[in-house]
Amino acid sequence: AAWFAGMGPHTVAFANETVAVCDAGGGTTDLALIQYVPSPDGRALMPRVELGLGGLAFAGERLTDRLQELVLRQPGAQEDWEGFDEDERITARLAIEEAKRNLSEEDAVLIRLDPGRRAYSVRRKQFGGAIRSELSDLASAVQVMLQRARLGARDVHRLFLVGGSSLVPSVQ
C-alpha cells in the first residue's frame, strides 16, 4: 500500500522528491520513505525505497482496545461487559469499532455495548489522550526512520497517510 500510494496519477510531481508514507491499517502500521528518480531513458519515474519499517504495533485493533478501555472505566460498563456471553462481547466490540470510526468525524459518540442497555459517552479528546502512548511510539518510529536515512523532516516533500487509522484526527 505504501508503494501504491505514491504511484498515483500525479507521480510526475514527485520527481526527485522524497515521499513519506504511513500505512496505518487494521493490524499494523508500515512506514516508508520513497524517492522517485527518473528512469535511465528519462521517460518515467522509478520509485527507490530509501527505508521502510513494517509491522509496527499501532493501528486498528490496538486503537480499538484503547477505546474499549475508556468505555469500561465508566460506571456500570465493566459490570455489563462481565455479564456478556461471547456473542454479546462480539456485538459490543463491533459497537466500539464503529464508535472509533465515528470519532474521526464527530466530537463525541454514544456507545451502546448491547442494544437496550445504557449508552456510554466518549469524546474525541478523551480518545486522543487514551492513544497518546501509541502516538508517541509512532512519532519515535518516524524519527528513527528519518535518522537511519540521514534525513530531517524538511527533507520530506510529501506525506501520504493511508489506512483506516490514518483518519483518526490525533494521527493526522
C-alpha positions as CSV (number, residue, x, y, z in Angstrom):
1,A,0.0,0.0,0.0
2,A,2.9,2.4,0.8
3,W,4.3,1.9,-2.7
4,F,0.9,2.3,-4.4
5,A,0.0,5.5,-2.5
6,G,2.9,7.3,-4.2
7,M,2.3,5.9,-7.6
8,G,-0.9,7.7,-8.5
9,P,-1.7,9.9,-11.4
10,H,0.4,12.8,-10.0
11,T,3.6,10.9,-9.9
12,V,5.3,13.4,-12.2
13,A,5.1,16.0,-9.4
14,F,7.3,13.8,-7.3
15,A,10.4,13.7,-9.5
16,N,13.5,13.8,-7.2
17,E,11.3,14.3,-4.1
18,T,11.2,12.2,-1.0
19,V,7.7,10.9,-0.1
20,A,7.0,9.6,3.4
21,V,4.1,7.0,3.5
22,C,2.4,5.9,6.7
23,D,0.1,3.0,6.1
24,A,-1.9,2.6,9.4
25,G,-4.2,-0.2,8.5
26,G,-6.3,-2.6,10.6
27,G,-3.5,-4.6,12.2
28,T,-0.1,-2.9,12.0
29,T,1.5,0.2,10.6
30,D,4.1,0.4,7.9
31,L,6.3,3.3,7.2
32,A,8.4,4.0,4.1
33,L,10.5,6.8,2.6
34,I,10.3,6.6,-1.2
35,Q,12.3,8.7,-3.6
36,Y,11.2,9.0,-7.2
37,V,14.0,9.3,-9.7
38,P,14.0,9.4,-13.5
39,S,14.4,6.1,-15.3
40,P,17.6,5.7,-17.4
41,D,15.8,6.8,-20.5
42,G,14.1,9.7,-18.7
43,R,10.6,8.7,-19.8
44,A,9.3,7.6,-16.5
45,L,9.9,7.8,-12.8
46,M,11.1,4.9,-10.8
47,P,10.5,4.6,-7.0
48,R,13.5,3.9,-4.9
49,V,12.7,2.9,-1.4
50,E,15.1,4.7,0.9
51,L,14.0,3.0,4.0
52,G,11.0,1.2,5.4
53,L,9.8,0.0,8.7
54,G,7.0,-2.5,8.9
55,G,4.8,-4.3,11.4
56,L,4.7,-1.5,14.0
57,A,2.1,-2.3,16.6
58,F,-0.1,0.8,16.0
59,A,-3.4,0.8,14.2
60,G,-6.9,-0.7,14.1
61,E,-7.2,-3.3,16.8
62,R,-4.8,-1.6,19.2
63,L,-6.7,1.7,19.0
64,T,-10.0,-0.1,19.4
65,D,-8.5,-1.7,22.6
66,R,-7.8,1.7,24.0
67,L,-11.3,2.9,23.2
68,Q,-12.7,-0.2,24.9
69,E,-10.6,0.5,28.0
70,L,-12.0,4.1,28.1
71,V,-15.6,2.8,27.9
72,L,-15.0,0.1,30.5
73,R,-13.8,2.7,33.0
74,Q,-17.2,4.3,33.0
75,P,-19.7,3.4,35.8
76,G,-21.5,0.2,35.1
77,A,-19.7,-0.6,31.9
78,Q,-17.3,-3.2,33.4
79,E,-20.3,-5.0,35.0
80,D,-22.2,-5.0,31.7
81,W,-19.1,-6.5,30.0
82,E,-18.5,-9.2,32.6
83,G,-22.2,-10.3,32.2
84,F,-21.9,-10.7,28.4
85,D,-21.6,-14.0,26.7
86,E,-19.2,-14.4,23.8
87,D,-21.8,-13.2,21.1
88,E,-22.7,-10.2,23.2
89,R,-19.0,-9.3,23.5
90,I,-18.6,-9.5,19.8
91,T,-21.6,-7.2,19.4
92,A,-20.1,-4.8,21.9
93,R,-16.7,-4.9,20.2
94,L,-18.3,-4.0,16.9
95,A,-20.1,-1.1,18.5
96,I,-16.7,0.1,19.9
97,E,-15.1,-0.3,16.5
98,E,-17.9,1.8,14.9
99,A,-17.5,4.5,17.6
100,K,-13.8,4.6,16.8
101,R,-14.5,5.3,13.1
102,N,-17.2,7.9,14.1
103,L,-14.8,9.8,16.3
104,S,-12.8,10.6,13.2
105,E,-15.7,12.9,12.2
106,E,-17.6,13.6,15.4
107,D,-16.5,15.3,18.6
108,A,-18.3,12.8,20.8
109,V,-20.1,9.4,20.4
110,L,-22.5,7.3,22.4
111,I,-21.6,3.7,22.6
112,R,-24.2,1.0,23.4
113,L,-22.4,-2.1,24.3
114,D,-25.7,-4.0,24.0
115,P,-28.9,-2.7,22.4
116,G,-31.4,-1.7,25.0
117,R,-28.7,-1.0,27.7
118,R,-27.2,2.2,28.8
119,A,-25.0,4.2,26.4
120,Y,-21.5,5.4,27.3
121,S,-20.2,8.7,26.1
122,V,-16.7,9.2,24.8
123,R,-15.3,12.5,23.5
124,R,-12.6,12.7,20.7
125,K,-10.3,14.5,23.1
126,Q,-10.5,11.6,25.6
127,F,-9.7,9.1,22.8
128,G,-6.8,11.2,21.7
129,G,-5.5,11.1,25.3
130,A,-6.0,7.4,25.5
131,I,-3.8,6.7,22.5
132,R,-1.1,9.2,23.5
133,S,1.4,6.4,24.2
134,E,0.7,4.8,20.8
135,L,1.1,8.2,19.0
136,S,4.4,8.7,20.8
137,D,5.6,5.3,19.7
138,L,4.6,6.1,16.1
139,A,6.4,9.5,16.3
140,S,9.5,7.8,17.6
141,A,9.4,5.2,14.8
142,V,9.2,8.1,12.3
143,Q,12.2,9.8,13.9
144,V,14.2,6.5,13.8
145,M,13.4,6.0,10.2
146,L,14.5,9.6,9.3
147,Q,17.7,9.2,11.3
148,R,18.6,5.9,9.6
149,A,18.0,7.5,6.2
150,R,20.1,10.5,7.4
151,L,17.2,12.8,6.6
152,G,15.4,15.5,8.5
153,A,11.7,16.3,8.4
154,R,12.5,19.2,6.0
155,D,13.9,16.6,3.5
156,V,10.5,15.0,3.2
157,H,8.5,16.8,0.5
158,R,5.2,15.0,0.8
159,L,3.4,12.8,3.3
160,F,0.8,10.2,2.5
161,L,-1.4,8.8,5.3
162,V,-3.3,5.7,4.2
163,G,-5.3,3.1,6.0
164,G,-8.3,3.5,8.3
165,S,-6.3,4.5,11.4
166,S,-4.9,7.4,9.4
167,L,-8.3,9.1,9.7
168,V,-8.0,9.5,13.4
169,P,-7.5,13.2,14.0
170,S,-4.8,12.7,16.6
171,V,-2.8,10.7,13.9
172,Q,-3.2,13.5,11.4
